[in-house]
Coordinates of C-alpha atoms and ligand atoms in Angstrom, one line a residue:
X1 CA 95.1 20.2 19.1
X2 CA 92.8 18.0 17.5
X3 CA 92.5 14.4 18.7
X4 CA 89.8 12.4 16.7
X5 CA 91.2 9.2 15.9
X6 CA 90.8 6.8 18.7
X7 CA 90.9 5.6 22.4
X8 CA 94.5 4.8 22.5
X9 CA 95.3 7.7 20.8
X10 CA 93.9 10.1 22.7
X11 CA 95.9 8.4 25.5
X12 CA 99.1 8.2 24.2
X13 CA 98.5 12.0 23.5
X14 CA 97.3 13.2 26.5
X15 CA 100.5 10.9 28.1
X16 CA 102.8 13.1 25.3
X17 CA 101.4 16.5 25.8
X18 CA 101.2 18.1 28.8
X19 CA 100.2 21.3 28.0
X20 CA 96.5 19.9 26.2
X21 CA 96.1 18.3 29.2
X22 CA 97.9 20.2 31.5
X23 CA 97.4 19.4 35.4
X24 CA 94.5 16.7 35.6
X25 CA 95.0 15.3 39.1
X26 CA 95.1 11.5 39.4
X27 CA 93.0 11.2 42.5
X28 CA 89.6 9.5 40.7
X29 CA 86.9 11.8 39.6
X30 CA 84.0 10.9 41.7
X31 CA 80.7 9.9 39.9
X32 CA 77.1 9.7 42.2
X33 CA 75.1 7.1 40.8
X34 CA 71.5 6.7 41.6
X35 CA 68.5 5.1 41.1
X36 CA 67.2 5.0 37.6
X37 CA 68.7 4.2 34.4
X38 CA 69.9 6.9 32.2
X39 CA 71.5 8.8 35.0
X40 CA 73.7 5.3 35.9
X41 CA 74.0 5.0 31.9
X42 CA 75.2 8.6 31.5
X43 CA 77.6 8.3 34.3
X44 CA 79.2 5.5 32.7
X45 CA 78.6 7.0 30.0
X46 CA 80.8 10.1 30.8
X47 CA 83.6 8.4 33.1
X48 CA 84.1 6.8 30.1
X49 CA 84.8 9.4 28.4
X50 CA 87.2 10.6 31.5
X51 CA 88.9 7.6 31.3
X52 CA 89.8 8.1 27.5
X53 CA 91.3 11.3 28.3
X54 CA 93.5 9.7 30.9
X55 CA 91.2 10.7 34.0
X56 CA 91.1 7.9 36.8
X57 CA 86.8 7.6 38.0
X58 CA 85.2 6.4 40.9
X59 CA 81.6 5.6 40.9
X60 CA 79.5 5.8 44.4
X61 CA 76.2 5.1 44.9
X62 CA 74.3 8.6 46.1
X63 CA 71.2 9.5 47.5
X64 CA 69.8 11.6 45.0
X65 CA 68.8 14.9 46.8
X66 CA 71.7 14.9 49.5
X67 CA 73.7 14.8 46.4
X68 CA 73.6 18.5 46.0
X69 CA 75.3 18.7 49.8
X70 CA 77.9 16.2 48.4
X71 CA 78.8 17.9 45.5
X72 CA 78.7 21.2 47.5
X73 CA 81.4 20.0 49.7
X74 CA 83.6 18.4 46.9
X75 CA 83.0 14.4 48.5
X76 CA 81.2 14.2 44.9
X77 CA 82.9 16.0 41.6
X78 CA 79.9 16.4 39.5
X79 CA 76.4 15.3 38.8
X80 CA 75.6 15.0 35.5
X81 CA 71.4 15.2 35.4
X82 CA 69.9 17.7 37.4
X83 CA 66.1 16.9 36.6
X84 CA 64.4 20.4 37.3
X85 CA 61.0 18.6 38.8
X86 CA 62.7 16.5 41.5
X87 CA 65.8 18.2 42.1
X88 CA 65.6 22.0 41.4
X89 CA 65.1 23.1 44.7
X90 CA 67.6 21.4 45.9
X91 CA 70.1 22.4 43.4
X92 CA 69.1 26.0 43.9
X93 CA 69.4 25.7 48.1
X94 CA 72.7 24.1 47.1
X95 CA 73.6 27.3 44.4
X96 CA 72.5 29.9 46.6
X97 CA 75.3 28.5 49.6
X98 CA 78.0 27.8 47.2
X99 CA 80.5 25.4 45.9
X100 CA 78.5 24.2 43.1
X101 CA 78.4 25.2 39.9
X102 CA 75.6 25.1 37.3
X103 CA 78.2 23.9 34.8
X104 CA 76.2 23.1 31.5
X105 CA 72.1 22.4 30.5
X106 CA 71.7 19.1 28.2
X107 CA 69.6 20.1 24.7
X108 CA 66.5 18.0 26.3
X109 CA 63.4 19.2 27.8
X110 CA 62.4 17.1 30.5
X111 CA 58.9 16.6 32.4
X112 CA 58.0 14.2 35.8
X113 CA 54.7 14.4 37.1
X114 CA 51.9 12.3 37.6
X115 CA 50.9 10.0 34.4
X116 CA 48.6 7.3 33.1
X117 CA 48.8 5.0 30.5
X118 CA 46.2 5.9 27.8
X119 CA 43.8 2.8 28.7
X120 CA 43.7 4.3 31.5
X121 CA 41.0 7.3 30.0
X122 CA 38.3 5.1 29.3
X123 CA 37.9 4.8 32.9
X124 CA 38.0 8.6 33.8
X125 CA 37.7 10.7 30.7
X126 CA 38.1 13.8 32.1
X127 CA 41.7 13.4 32.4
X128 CA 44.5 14.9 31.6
X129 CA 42.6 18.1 33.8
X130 CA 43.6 17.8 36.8
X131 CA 39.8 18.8 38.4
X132 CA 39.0 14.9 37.2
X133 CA 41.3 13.5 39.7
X134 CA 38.7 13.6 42.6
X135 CA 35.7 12.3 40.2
X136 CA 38.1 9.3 39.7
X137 CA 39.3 8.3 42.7
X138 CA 36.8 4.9 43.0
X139 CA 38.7 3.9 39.9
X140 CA 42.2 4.4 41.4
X141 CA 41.5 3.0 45.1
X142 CA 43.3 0.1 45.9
X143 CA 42.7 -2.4 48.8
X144 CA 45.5 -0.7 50.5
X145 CA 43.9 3.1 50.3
X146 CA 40.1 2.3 51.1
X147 CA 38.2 4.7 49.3
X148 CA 40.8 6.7 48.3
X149 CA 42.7 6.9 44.9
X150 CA 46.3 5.7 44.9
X151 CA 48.9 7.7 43.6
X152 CA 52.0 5.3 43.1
X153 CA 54.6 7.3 43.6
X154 CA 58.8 7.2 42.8
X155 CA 61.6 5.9 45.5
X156 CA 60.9 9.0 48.5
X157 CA 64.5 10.5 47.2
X158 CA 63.1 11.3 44.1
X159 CA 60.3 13.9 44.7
X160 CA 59.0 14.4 48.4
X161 CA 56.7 17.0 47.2
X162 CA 53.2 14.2 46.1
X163 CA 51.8 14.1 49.7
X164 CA 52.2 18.6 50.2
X165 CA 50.3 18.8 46.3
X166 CA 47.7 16.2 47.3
X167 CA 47.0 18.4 50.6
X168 CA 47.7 21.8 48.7
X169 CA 44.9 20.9 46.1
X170 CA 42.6 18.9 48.2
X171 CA 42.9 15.7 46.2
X172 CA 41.1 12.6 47.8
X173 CA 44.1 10.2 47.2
X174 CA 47.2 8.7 49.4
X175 CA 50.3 9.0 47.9
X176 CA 51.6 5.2 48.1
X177 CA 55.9 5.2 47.3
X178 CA 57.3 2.7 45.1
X179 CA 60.9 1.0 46.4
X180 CA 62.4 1.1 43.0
X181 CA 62.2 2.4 39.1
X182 CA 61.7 -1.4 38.0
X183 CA 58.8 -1.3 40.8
X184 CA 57.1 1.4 38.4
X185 CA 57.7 -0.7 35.1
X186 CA 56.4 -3.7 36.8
X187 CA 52.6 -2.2 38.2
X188 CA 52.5 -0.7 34.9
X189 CA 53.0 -3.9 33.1
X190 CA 50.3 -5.8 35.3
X191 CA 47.9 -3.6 34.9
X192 CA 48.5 -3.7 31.1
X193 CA 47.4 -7.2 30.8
X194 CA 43.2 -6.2 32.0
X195 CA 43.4 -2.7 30.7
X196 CA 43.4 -1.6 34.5
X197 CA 43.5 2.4 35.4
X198 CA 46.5 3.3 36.7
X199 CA 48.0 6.8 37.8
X200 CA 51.8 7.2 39.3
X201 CA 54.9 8.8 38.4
X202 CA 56.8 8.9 35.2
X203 CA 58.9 11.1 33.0
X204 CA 60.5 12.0 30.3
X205 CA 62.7 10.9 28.3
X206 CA 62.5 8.1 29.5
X207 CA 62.3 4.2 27.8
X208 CA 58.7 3.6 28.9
X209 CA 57.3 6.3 26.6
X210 CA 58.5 3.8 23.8
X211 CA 56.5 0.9 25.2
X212 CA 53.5 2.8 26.8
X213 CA 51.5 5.5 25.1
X214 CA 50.6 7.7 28.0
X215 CA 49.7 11.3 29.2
X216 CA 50.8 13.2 32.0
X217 CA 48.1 15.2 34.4
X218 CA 47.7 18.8 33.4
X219 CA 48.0 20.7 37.0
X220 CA 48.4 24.4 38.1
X221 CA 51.1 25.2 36.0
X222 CA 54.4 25.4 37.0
X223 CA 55.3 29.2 38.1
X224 CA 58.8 29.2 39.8
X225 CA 58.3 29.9 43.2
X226 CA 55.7 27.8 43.5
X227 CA 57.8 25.7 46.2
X228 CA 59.1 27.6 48.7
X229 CA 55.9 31.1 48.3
X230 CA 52.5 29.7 49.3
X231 CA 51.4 32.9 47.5
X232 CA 52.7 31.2 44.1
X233 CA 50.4 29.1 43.0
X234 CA 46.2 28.4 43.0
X235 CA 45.9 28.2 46.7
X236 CA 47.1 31.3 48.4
X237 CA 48.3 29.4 52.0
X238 CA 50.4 26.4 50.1
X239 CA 53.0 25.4 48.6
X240 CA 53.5 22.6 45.9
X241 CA 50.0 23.5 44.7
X242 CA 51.3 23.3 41.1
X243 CA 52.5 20.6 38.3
X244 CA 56.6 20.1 38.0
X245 CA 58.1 22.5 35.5
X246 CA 56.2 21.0 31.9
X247 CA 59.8 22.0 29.9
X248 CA 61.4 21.3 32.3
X249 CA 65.4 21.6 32.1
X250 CA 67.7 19.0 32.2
X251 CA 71.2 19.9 34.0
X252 CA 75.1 19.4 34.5
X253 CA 76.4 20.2 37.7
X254 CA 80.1 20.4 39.2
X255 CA 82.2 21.2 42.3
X256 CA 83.5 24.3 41.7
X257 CA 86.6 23.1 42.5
X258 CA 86.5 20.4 39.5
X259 CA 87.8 23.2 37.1
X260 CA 91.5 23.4 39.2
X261 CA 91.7 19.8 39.6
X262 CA 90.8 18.1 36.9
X263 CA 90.9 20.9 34.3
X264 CA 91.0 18.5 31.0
X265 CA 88.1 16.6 32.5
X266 CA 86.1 20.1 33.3
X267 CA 87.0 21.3 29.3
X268 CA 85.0 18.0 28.6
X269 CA 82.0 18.4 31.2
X270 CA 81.4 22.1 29.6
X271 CA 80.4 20.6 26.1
X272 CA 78.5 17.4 27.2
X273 CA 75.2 17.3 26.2
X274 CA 72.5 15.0 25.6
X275 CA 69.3 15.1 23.4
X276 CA 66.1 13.3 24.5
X277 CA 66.2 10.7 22.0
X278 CA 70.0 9.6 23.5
X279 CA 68.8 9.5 27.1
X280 CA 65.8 7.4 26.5
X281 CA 67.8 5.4 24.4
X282 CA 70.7 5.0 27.2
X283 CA 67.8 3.9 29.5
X284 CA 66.6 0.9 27.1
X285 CA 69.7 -0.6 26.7
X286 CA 69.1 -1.3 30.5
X287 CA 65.0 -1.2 31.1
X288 CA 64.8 -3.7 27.8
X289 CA 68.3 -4.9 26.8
X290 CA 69.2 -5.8 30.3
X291 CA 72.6 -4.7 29.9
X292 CA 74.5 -4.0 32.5
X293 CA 75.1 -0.4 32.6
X294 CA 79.2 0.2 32.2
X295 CA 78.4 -2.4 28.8
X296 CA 75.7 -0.1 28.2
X297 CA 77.5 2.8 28.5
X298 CA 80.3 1.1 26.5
X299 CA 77.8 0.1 23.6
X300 CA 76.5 3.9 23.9
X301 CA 79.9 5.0 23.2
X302 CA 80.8 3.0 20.3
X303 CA 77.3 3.6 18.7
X304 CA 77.8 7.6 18.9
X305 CA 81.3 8.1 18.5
X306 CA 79.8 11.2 16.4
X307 CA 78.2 12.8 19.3
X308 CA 81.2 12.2 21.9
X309 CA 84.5 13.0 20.3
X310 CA 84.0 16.3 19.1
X311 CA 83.9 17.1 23.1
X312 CA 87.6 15.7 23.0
X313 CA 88.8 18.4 21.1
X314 CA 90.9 21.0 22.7
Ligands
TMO401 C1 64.5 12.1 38.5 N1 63.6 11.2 37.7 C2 64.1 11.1 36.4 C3 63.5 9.9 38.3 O1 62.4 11.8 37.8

């Protein structure tokens, strides 16, 4: 069965024919929702979607590494970007005990790691190598980190990893965490205005890549086991002594028990997939619109009814 036409009448069919969509529970399909923009975006995004197929959805707010745990467990149904720098090893601890499901990978590469706006070079041209870090750290002390360069990094549940890769490559800097994303967006934007260096954590996609040219830090290379095998990686006795993942993937996760319960919903999760392009653009319509995200997610949907109800199709 094909449904293409519309909102309501995807409703009014999946209301008329039970065997499309057979045995979708009503108890809500629980959406985590954390703390920077195109994840909250896509959520909506996605629940959206639900919701057009006759799907009740909850949205909680989630700490974004005990999320794994949660979805384990089935308190959470899915999570729907699984960033392979800051959550992979927690998604694999999560794998390996079962109860999650590694349900779909988005067509986007991602990266996270430290970054600099370009103005930023002038100041310490060796960069992006990551051997110019300790040459520069004059230019990135702050009053708060004496002589020491300041890394600024994410919220802590983001990446805990900065302080074990600043002690696994003996970098002369202290790893300062920001309280927010807009925290970020906001030193970023300060130090635009005198061309100050700056170094702290990005990624992409993302909407600042549109409104700051910037680099990310060439480290180590990223060799999987580099996290939990000191013997992966430059320096024999530690571990985190390489970059996040530099294509890194980008990942849809699910309860396993999503595919019983909600099995029109799950049909739907299977075939989502965003490109870079959509997810920096779901993060604008936020970062710079200031919209608030379920209108964003609306607007999303009504801008790339193309992209979305092809996964509607039975
Ligand atoms: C998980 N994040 C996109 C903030 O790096």
């Amino acid at each position: 069965m094909r449904i293409t036409l519309s909102i309501s009448a995807m409703a009014l069919a999946a209301a008329a024919s039970p065997a499309a969509f057979a045995a979708d529970s009503t108890d809500p399909i629980v959406i985590p929702i954390h703390n920077w923009s195109s994840q909250i975006v896509m959520s909506n995004v996605v629940g959206q979607i639900f919701e057009a197929a006759g799907d009740h959805v909850e949205y909680v707010t989630t700490d974004s590494q005990a999320v794994y745990e949660s979805v384990r467990m089935g308190d959470v149904t899915l999570e729907l970007e699984v960033w392979e720098g800051a959550f992979g090893k927690s998604f694999r601890a999560a794998l390996d005990k079962g109860g999650i499901e590694d349900v779909a990978t988005h067509n986007a590469i991602t990266r996270e790691d430290w970054w600099y706006p370009l103005w930023t070079k002038e100041a310490c041209p060796g960069l992006p190598d990551w051997h110019a870090l300790n040459d520069c750290a004059a230019v990135f002390a702050t009053p708060e980190t004496g002589d020491k360069g300041r890394f600024l990094a994410g919220p802590v549940d983001w990446l805990k990893h900065d302080q074990e890769r600043v002690d696994a490559l003996g970098l002369n800097y202290t790893v300062v965490n920001a309280g927010s994303a807009a925290a970020l967006w906001a030193e970023i934007a300060a130090a635009e205005k005198d061309k100050k260096p700056i170094i702290l954590f990005n990624w992409t996609p993302n909407f600042a890549e549109a409104v700051w040219p910037g680099e990310f830090v060439n480290f180590p290379e990223w060799v999987d086991g580099c996290d939990v095998d000191p013997a992966v990686g430059p320096n024999p006795d530690a571990t985190f002594d390489c970059g996040n993942p530099a294509n890194g993937y980008l990942k849809i996760a699910a309860w396993d028990g999503m595919k019983d319960k909600w099995p029109a919903a799950y049909a739907i999760l299977q075939k989502v997939s965003f490109t870079n392009a959509q997810i920096a653009q779901m993060a604008k319509l936020v970062d710079i619109d200031e919209m608030e995200p379920e209108d964003a997610a609306a607007k999303w949907l009504e801008d790339n009814a193309d992209v979305w109800k092809p996964w509607m199709t039975n």
